[in-house]
mmCIF file of C-alpha atoms in Angstrom:
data_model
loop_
_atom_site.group_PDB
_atom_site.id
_atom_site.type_symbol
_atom_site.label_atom_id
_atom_site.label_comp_id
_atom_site.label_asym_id
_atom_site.label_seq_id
_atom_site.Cartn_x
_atom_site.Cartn_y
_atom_site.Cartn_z
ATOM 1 C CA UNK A 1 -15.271 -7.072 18.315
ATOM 2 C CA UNK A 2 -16.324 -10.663 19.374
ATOM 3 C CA UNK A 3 -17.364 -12.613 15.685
ATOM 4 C CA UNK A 4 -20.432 -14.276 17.842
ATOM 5 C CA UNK A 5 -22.105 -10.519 18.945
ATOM 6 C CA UNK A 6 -23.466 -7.860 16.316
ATOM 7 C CA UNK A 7 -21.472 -4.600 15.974
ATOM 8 C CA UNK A 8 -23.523 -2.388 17.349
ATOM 9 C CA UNK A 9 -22.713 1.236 17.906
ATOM 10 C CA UNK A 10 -24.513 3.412 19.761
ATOM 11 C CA UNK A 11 -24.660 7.405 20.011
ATOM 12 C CA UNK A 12 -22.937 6.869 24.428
ATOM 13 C CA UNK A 13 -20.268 4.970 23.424
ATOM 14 C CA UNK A 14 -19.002 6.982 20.582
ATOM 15 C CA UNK A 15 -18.912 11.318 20.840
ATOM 16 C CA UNK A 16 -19.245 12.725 16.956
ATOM 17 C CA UNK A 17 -18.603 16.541 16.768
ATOM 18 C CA UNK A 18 -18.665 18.155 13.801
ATOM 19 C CA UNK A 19 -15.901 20.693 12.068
ATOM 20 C CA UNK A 20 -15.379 22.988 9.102
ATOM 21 C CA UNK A 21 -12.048 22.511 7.587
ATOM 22 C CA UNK A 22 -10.146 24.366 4.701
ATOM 23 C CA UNK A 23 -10.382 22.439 1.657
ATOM 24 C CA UNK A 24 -7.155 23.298 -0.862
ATOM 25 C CA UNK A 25 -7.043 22.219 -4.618
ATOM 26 C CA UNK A 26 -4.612 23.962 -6.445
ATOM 27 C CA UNK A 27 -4.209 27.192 -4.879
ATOM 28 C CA UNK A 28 -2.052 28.277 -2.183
ATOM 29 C CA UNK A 29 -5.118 29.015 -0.193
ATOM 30 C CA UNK A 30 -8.083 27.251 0.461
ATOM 31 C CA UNK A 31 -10.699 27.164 -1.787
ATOM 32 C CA UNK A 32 -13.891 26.142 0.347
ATOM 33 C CA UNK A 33 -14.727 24.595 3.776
ATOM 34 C CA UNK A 34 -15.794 21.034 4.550
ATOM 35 C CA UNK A 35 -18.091 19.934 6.736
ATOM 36 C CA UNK A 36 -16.009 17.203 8.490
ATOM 37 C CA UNK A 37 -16.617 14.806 11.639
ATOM 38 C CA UNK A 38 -14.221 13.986 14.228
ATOM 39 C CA UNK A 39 -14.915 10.889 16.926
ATOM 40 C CA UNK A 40 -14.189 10.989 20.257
ATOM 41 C CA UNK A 41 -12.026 13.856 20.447
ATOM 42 C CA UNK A 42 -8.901 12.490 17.949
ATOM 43 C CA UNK A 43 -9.035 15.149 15.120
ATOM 44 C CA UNK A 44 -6.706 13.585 13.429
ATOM 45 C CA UNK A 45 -9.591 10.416 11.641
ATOM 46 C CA UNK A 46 -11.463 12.370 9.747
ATOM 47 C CA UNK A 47 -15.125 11.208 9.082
ATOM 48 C CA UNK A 48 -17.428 12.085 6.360
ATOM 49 C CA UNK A 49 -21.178 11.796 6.905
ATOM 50 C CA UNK A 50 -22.424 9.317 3.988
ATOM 51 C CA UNK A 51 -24.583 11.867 2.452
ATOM 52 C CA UNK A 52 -21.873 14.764 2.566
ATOM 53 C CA UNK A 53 -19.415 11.849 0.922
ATOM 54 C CA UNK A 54 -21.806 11.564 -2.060
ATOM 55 C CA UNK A 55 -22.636 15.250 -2.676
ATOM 56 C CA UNK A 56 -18.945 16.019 -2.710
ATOM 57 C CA UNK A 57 -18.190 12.581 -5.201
ATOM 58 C CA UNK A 58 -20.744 13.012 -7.483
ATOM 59 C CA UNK A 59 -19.770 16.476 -7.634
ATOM 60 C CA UNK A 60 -16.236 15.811 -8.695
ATOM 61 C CA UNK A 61 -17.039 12.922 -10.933
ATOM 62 C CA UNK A 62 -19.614 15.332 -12.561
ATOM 63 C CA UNK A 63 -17.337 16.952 -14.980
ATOM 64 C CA UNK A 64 -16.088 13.896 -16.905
ATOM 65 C CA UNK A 65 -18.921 11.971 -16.193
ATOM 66 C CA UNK A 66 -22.390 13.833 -15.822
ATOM 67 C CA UNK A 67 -24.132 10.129 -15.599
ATOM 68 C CA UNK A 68 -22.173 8.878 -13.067
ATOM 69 C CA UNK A 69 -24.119 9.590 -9.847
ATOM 70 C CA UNK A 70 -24.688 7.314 -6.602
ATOM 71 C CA UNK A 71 -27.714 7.780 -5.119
ATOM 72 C CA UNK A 72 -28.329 7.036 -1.044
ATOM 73 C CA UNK A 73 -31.208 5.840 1.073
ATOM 74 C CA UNK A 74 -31.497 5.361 4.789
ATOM 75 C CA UNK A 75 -33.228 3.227 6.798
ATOM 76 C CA UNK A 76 -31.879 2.188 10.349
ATOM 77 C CA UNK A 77 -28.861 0.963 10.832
ATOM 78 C CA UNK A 78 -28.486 0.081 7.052
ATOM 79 C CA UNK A 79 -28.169 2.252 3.974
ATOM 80 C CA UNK A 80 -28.248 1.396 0.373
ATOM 81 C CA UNK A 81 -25.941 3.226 -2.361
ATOM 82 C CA UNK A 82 -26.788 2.623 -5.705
ATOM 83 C CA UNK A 83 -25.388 3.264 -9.269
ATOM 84 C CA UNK A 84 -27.519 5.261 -12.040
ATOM 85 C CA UNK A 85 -27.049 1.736 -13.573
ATOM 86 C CA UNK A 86 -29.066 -0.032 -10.847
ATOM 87 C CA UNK A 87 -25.720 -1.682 -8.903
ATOM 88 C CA UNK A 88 -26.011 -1.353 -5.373
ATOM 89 C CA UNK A 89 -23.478 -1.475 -2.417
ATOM 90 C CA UNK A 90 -25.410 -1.792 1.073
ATOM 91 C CA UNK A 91 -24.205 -0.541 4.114
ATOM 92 C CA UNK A 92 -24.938 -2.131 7.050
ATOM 93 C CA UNK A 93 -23.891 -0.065 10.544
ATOM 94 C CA UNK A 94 -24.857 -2.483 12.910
ATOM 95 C CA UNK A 95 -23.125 -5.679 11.656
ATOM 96 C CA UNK A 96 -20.067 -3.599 10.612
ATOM 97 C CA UNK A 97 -20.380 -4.916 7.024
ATOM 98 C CA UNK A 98 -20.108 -3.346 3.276
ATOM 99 C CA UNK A 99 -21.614 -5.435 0.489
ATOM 100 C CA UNK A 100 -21.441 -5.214 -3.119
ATOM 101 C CA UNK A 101 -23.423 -7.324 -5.427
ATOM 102 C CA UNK A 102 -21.000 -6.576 -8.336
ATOM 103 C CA UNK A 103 -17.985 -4.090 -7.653
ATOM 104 C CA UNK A 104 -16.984 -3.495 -10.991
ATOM 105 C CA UNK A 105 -20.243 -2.855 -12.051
ATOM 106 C CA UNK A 106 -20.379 -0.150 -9.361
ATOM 107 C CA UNK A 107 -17.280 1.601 -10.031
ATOM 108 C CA UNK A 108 -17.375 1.422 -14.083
ATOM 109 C CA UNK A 109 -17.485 4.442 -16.174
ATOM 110 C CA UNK A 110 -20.786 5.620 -17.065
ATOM 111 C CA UNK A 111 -19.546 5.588 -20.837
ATOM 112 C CA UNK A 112 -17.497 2.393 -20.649
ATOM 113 C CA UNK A 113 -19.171 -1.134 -22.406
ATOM 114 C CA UNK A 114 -16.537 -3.678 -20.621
ATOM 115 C CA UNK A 115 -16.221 -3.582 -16.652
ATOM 116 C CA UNK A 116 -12.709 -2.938 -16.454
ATOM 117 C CA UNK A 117 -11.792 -0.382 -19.080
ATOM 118 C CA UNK A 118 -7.974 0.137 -20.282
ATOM 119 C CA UNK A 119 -8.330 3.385 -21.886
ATOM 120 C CA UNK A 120 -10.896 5.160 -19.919
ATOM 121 C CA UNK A 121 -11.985 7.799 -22.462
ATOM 122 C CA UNK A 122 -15.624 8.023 -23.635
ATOM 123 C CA UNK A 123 -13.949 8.017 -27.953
ATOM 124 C CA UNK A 124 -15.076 11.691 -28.237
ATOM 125 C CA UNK A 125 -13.785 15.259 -28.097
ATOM 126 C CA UNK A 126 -15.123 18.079 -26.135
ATOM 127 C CA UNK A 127 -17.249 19.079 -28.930
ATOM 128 C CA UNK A 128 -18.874 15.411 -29.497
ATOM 129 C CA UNK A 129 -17.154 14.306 -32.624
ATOM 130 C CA UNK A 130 -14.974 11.168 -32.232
ATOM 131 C CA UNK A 131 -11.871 11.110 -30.585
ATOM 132 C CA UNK A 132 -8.441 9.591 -31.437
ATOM 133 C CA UNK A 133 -9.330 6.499 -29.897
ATOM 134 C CA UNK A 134 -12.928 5.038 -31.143
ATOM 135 C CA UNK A 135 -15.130 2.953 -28.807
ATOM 136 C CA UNK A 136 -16.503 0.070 -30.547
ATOM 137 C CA UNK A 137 -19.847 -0.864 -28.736
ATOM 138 C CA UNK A 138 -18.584 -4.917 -28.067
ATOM 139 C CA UNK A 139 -19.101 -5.550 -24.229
ATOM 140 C CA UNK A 140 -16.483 -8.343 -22.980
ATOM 141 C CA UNK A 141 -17.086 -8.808 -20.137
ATOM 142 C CA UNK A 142 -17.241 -11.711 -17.237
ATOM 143 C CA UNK A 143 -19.502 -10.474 -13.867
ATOM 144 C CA UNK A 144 -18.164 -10.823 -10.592
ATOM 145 C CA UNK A 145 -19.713 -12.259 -7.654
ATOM 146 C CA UNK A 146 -20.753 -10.626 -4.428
ATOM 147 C CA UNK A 147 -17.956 -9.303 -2.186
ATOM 148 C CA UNK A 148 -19.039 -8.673 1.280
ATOM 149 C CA UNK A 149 -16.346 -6.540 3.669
ATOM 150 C CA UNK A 150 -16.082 -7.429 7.184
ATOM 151 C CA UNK A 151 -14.445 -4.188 8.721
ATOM 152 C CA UNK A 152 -14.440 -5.971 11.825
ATOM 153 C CA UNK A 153 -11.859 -7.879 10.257
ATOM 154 C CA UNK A 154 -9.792 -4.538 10.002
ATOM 155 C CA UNK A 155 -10.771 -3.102 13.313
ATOM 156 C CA UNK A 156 -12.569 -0.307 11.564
ATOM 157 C CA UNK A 157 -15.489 1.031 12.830
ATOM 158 C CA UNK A 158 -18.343 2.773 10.876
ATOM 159 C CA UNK A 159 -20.667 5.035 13.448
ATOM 160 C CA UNK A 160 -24.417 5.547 13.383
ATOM 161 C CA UNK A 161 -25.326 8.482 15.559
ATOM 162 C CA UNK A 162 -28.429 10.088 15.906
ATOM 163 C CA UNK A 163 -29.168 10.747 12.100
ATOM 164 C CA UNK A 164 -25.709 10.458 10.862
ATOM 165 C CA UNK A 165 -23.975 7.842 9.416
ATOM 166 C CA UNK A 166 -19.898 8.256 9.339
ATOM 167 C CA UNK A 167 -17.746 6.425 7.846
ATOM 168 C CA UNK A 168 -13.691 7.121 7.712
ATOM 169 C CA UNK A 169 -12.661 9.174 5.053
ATOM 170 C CA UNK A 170 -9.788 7.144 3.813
ATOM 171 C CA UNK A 171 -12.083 3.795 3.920
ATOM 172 C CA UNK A 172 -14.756 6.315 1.686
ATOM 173 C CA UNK A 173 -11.553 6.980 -0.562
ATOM 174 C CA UNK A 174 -10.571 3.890 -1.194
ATOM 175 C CA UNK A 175 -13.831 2.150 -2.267
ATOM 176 C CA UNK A 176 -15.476 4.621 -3.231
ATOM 177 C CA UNK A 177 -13.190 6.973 -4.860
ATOM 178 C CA UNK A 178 -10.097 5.428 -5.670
ATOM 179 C CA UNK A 179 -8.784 6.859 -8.095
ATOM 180 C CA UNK A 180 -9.414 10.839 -6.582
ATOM 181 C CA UNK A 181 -6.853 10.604 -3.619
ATOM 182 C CA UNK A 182 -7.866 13.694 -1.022
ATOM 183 C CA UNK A 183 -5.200 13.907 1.913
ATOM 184 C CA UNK A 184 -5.396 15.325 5.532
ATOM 185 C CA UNK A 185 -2.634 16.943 7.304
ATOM 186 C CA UNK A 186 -4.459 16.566 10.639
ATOM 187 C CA UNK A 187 -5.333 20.380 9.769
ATOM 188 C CA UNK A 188 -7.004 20.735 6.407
ATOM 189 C CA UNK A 189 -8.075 18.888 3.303
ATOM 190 C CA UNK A 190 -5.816 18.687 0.322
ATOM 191 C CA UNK A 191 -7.411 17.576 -3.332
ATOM 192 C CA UNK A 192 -5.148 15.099 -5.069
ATOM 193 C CA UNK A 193 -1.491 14.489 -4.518
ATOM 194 C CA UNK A 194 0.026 15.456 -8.238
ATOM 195 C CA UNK A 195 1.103 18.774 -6.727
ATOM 196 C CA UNK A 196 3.215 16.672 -4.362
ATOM 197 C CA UNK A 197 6.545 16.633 -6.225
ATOM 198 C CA UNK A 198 10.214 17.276 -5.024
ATOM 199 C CA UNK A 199 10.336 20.523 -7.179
ATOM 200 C CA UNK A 200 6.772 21.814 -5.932
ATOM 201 C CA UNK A 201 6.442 20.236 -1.884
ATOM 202 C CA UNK A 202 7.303 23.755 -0.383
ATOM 203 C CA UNK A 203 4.799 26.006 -2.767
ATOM 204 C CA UNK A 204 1.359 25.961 -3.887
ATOM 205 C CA UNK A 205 -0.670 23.600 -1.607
ATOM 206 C CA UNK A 206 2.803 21.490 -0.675
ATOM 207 C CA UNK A 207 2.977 24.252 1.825
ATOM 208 C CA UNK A 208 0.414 24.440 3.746
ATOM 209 C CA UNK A 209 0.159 20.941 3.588
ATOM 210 C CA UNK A 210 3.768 20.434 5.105
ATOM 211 C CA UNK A 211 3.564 23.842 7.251
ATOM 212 C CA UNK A 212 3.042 21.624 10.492
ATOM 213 C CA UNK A 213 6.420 19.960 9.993
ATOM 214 C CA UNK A 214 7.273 16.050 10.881
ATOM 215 C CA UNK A 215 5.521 15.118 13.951
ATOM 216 C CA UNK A 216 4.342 12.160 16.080
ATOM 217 C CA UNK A 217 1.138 10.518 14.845
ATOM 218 C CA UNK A 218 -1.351 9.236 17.411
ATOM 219 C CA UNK A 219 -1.512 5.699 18.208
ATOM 220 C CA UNK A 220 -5.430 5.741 17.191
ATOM 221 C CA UNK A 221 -4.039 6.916 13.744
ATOM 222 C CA UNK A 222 -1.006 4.496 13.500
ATOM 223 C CA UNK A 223 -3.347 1.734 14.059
ATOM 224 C CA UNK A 224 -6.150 2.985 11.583
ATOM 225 C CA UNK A 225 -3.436 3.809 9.045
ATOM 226 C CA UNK A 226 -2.075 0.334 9.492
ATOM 227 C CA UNK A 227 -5.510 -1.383 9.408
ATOM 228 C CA UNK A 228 -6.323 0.872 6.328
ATOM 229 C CA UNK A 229 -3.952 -0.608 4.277
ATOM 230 C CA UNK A 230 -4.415 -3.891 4.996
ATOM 231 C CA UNK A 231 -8.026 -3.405 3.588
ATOM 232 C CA UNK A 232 -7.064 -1.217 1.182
ATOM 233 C CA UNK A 233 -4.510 -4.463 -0.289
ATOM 234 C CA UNK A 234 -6.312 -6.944 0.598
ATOM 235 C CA UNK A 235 -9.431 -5.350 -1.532
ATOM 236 C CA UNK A 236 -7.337 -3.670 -4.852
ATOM 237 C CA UNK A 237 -4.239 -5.166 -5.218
ATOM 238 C CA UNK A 238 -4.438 -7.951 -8.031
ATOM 239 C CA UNK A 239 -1.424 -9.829 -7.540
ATOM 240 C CA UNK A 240 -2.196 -11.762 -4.835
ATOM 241 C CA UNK A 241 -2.692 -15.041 -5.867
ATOM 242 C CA UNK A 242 0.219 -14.877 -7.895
ATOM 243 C CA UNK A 243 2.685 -13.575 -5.179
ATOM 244 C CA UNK A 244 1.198 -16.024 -2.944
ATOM 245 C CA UNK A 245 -0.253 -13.537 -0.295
ATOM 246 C CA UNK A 246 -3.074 -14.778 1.644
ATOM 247 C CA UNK A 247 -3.444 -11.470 3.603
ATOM 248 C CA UNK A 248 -1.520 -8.321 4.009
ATOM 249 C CA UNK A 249 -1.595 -8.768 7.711
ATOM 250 C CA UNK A 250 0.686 -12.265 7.488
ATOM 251 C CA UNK A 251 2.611 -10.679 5.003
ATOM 252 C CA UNK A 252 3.411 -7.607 7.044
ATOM 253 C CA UNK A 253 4.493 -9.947 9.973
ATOM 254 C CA UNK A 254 6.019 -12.120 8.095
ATOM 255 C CA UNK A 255 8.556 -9.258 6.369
ATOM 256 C CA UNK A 256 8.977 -7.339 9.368
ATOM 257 C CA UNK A 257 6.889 -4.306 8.302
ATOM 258 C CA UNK A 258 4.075 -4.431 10.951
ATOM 259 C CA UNK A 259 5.611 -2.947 13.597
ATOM 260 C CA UNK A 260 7.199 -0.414 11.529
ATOM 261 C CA UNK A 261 3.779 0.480 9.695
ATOM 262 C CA UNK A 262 2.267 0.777 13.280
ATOM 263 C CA UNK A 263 5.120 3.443 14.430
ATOM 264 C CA UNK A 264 3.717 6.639 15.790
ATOM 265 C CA UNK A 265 7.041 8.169 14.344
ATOM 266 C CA UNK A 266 5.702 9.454 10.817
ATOM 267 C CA UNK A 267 9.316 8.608 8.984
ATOM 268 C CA UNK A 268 9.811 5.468 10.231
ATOM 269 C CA UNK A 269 6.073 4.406 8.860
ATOM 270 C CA UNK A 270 6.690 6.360 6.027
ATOM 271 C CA UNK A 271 10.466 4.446 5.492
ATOM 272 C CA UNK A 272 8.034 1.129 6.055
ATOM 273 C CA UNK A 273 5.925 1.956 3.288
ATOM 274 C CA UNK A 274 8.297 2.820 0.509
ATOM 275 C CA UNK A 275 10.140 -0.411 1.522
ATOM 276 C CA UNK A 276 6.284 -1.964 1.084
ATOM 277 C CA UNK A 277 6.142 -0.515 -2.355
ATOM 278 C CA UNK A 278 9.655 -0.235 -3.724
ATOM 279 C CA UNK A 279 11.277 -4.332 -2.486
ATOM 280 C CA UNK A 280 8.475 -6.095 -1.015
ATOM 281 C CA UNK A 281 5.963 -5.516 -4.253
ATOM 282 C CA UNK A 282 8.254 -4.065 -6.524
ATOM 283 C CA UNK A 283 6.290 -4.397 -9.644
ATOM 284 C CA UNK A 284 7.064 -1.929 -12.159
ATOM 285 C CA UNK A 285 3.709 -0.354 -11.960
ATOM 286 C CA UNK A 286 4.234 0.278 -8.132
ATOM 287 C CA UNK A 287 5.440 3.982 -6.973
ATOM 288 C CA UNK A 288 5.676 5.730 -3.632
ATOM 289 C CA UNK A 289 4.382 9.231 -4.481
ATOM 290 C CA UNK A 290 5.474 11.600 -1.548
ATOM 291 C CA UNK A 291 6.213 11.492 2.433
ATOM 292 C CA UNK A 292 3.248 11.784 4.521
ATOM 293 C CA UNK A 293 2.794 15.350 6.449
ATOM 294 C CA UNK A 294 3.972 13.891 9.368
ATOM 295 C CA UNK A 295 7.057 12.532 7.905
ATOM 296 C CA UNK A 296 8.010 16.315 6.911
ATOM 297 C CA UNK A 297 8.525 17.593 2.879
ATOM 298 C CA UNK A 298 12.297 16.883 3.294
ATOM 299 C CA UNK A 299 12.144 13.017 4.114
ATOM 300 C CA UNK A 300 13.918 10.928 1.498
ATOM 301 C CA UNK A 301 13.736 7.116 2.050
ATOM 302 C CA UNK A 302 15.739 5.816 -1.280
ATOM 303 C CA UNK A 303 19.039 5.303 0.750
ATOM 304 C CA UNK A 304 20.262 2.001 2.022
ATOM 305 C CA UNK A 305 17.319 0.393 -0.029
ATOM 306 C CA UNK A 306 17.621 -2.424 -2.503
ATOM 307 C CA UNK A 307 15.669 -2.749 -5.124
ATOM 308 C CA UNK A 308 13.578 -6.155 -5.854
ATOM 309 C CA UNK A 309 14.927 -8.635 -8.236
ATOM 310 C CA UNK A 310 11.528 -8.027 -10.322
ATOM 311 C CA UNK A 311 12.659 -4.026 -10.534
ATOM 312 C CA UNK A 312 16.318 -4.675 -11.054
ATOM 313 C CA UNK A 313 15.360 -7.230 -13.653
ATOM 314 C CA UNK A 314 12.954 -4.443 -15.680
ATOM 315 C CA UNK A 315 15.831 -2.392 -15.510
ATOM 316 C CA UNK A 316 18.262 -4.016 -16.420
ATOM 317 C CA UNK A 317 15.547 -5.336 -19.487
ATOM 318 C CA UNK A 318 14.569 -1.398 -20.698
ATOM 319 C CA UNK A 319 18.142 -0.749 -20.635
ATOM 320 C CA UNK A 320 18.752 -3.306 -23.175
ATOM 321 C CA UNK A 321 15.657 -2.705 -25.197
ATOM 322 C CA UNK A 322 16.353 1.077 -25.173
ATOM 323 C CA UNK A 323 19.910 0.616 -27.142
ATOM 324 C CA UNK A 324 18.719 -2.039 -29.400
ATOM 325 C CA UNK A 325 15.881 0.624 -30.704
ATOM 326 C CA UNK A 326 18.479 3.381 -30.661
ATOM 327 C CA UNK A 327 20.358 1.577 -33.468
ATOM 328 C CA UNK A 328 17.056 1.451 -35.414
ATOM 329 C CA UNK A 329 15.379 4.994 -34.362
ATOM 330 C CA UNK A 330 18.609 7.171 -32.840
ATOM 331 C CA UNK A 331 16.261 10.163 -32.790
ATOM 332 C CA UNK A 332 13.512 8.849 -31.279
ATOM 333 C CA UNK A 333 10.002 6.373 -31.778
ATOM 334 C CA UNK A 334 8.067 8.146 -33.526
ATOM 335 C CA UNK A 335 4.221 8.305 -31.969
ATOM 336 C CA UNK A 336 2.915 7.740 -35.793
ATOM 337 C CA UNK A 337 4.694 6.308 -38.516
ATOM 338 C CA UNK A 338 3.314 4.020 -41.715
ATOM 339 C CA UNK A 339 4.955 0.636 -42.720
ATOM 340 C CA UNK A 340 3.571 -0.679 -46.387
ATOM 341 C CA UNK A 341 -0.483 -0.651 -45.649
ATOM 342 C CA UNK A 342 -0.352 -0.867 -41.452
ATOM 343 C CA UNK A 343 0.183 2.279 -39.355
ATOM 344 C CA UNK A 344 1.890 2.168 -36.048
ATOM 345 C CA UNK A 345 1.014 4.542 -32.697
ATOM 346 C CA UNK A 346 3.490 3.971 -30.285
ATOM 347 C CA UNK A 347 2.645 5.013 -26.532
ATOM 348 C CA UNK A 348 6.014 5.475 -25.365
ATOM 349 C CA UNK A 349 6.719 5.666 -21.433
#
């Protein structure tokens, strides 16, 4: 889109048609239908209307956190979501734009006091009567300022039509819900990825989830894939500054990886990624979960691939850390153990 014109979409140039899908969780069948939006014919972009977005979040986030609820209003071509705390993210569809006043005052827990909280556990039990860990009612905390997204920037359209407003369900995921992945297999919706491991990809909801087998994607969803997670890093990922990347685009280019992140082939995009995550990045606290649908359940990528210096050097460090403690504790840290008047937990990964 030209940077000098609005973004302006309009009900002609775009065709929305609407679709129930199966909706798995942890069963091998499904366990509900979702109302879910396709545009211009490519069903495999899913959409979420805004409203349908929120009913099914809040809904999820409900069982942890009862107060935790974004609330929507409509008004042309911009919409307002706001926090039961008063934080608001607007919306607006005809410059292509999502602003948020304060995002981690938008996405904190309901029973958190700090902004970004380490533990995440409200300090009691299911029956109200304090936890193992204690919250302490001190707020540290340092506001942030107003981040406004410029999907045009990311060549990602958000569609008002008639009185719908869609938005792509990955780019809902990932601001909105980031921590709550929900996959599509170009056939049905899948809740969460944890049932996505080598021992369990062929049962369960692995199955149905790989039953189409490894496939060409479409270019539309190469490119939106690719453009994705370029917004998806350029938004979350907190090393930036400190790995000196300006953008994910450049970075991409720079390393090779566009063209491969771009391929309509699912395993070579796949392949891309875990090369992304595992030498690229490779922190210690990065991980490539599973292959895509399209890549197949049987697509392995570790061979032929070197690990970063940064993972080869935590290696190599927990290895010698790990036989230094096995002089002193050969059966094992324990979680809880007393030393003259100061008690030790150890959290032990």
């Amino acid at each position: 889109h030209a940077k000098d014109k609005p973004h302006e979409v309009s009900k002609e140039e775009h065709v929305v048609t609407k679709k129930d899908v199966d909706f798995y969780f942890f069963d091998k069948e499904p366990s509900a239908k979702q109302t879910t939006y396709f545009v211009d014919g490519n069903e495999e972009i899913p959409y979420f209307e805004l409203g349908d977005f929120l009913d099914m979040r809040n809904g999820l986030y409900s069982a942890a956190e009862a107060d935790n609820v974004i609330s929507i209003s409509k008004k042309g071509n911009n919409v307002v979501l706001k926090r039961e705390n008063g934080y608001p993210c607007k919306i607006n569809f005809k410059k292509n734009t999502i602003d948020f006043i304060d995002y981690n005052m938008f996405t904190k827990n309901s029973f958190s006091n700090s902004l970004v909280d380490i533990v995440s556990v409200t300090g009691k039990d299911t029956e109200g009567n304090p936890a193992y860990l204690q919250r302490t009612g001190n707020e540290y905390s340092r506001y942030g300022k107003e981040i406004v997204l410029d999907l045009d920037d990311y060549d990602i359209d958000i569609i008002r039509a008639g009185k719908g407003y869609y938005v792509p369900l990955q780019t809902l995921l990932d601001l909105f819900m980031p921590s709550i992945p929900i996959l599509y297999n170009g056939e049905s919706l899948f809740f969460g990825n944890g049932f996505f491991t080598p021992d369990m990809e062929k049962t369960g909801p692995g199955e149905a989830f790989y039953s189409k087998g490894a496939r060409k994607r479409s270019k539309e969803l190469a490119e939106y894939s690719y453009n994705e997670l370029c917004l998806a890093l350029d938004f979350h990922y907190g090393l930036k500054e400190s790995q000196h990347i300006d953008s994910f685009k450049e970075l991409f280019y720079e390393t090779g990886l566009d063209k491969k992140l771009k391929s309509t082939n699912g395993t070579t995009a796949d392949r891309a990624l875990y090369e992304l995550v595992c030498v690229v990045l490779g922190g210690g606290h990065n991980g490539f979960s599973s292959p895509s649908s399209y890549a197949g359940s049987d697509a392995r990528y570790a061979d032929g691939i070197v690990l970063s210096q940064s993972q080869t050097s935590l290696i190599q460090y927990m290895t010698e850390y790990t036989q230094e403690r096995m002089k002193a504790f050969p059966e094992g840290v324990p979680g809880y153990q007393e030393v003259g008047n100061t008690a030790y937990v150890t959290f032990d990964s």
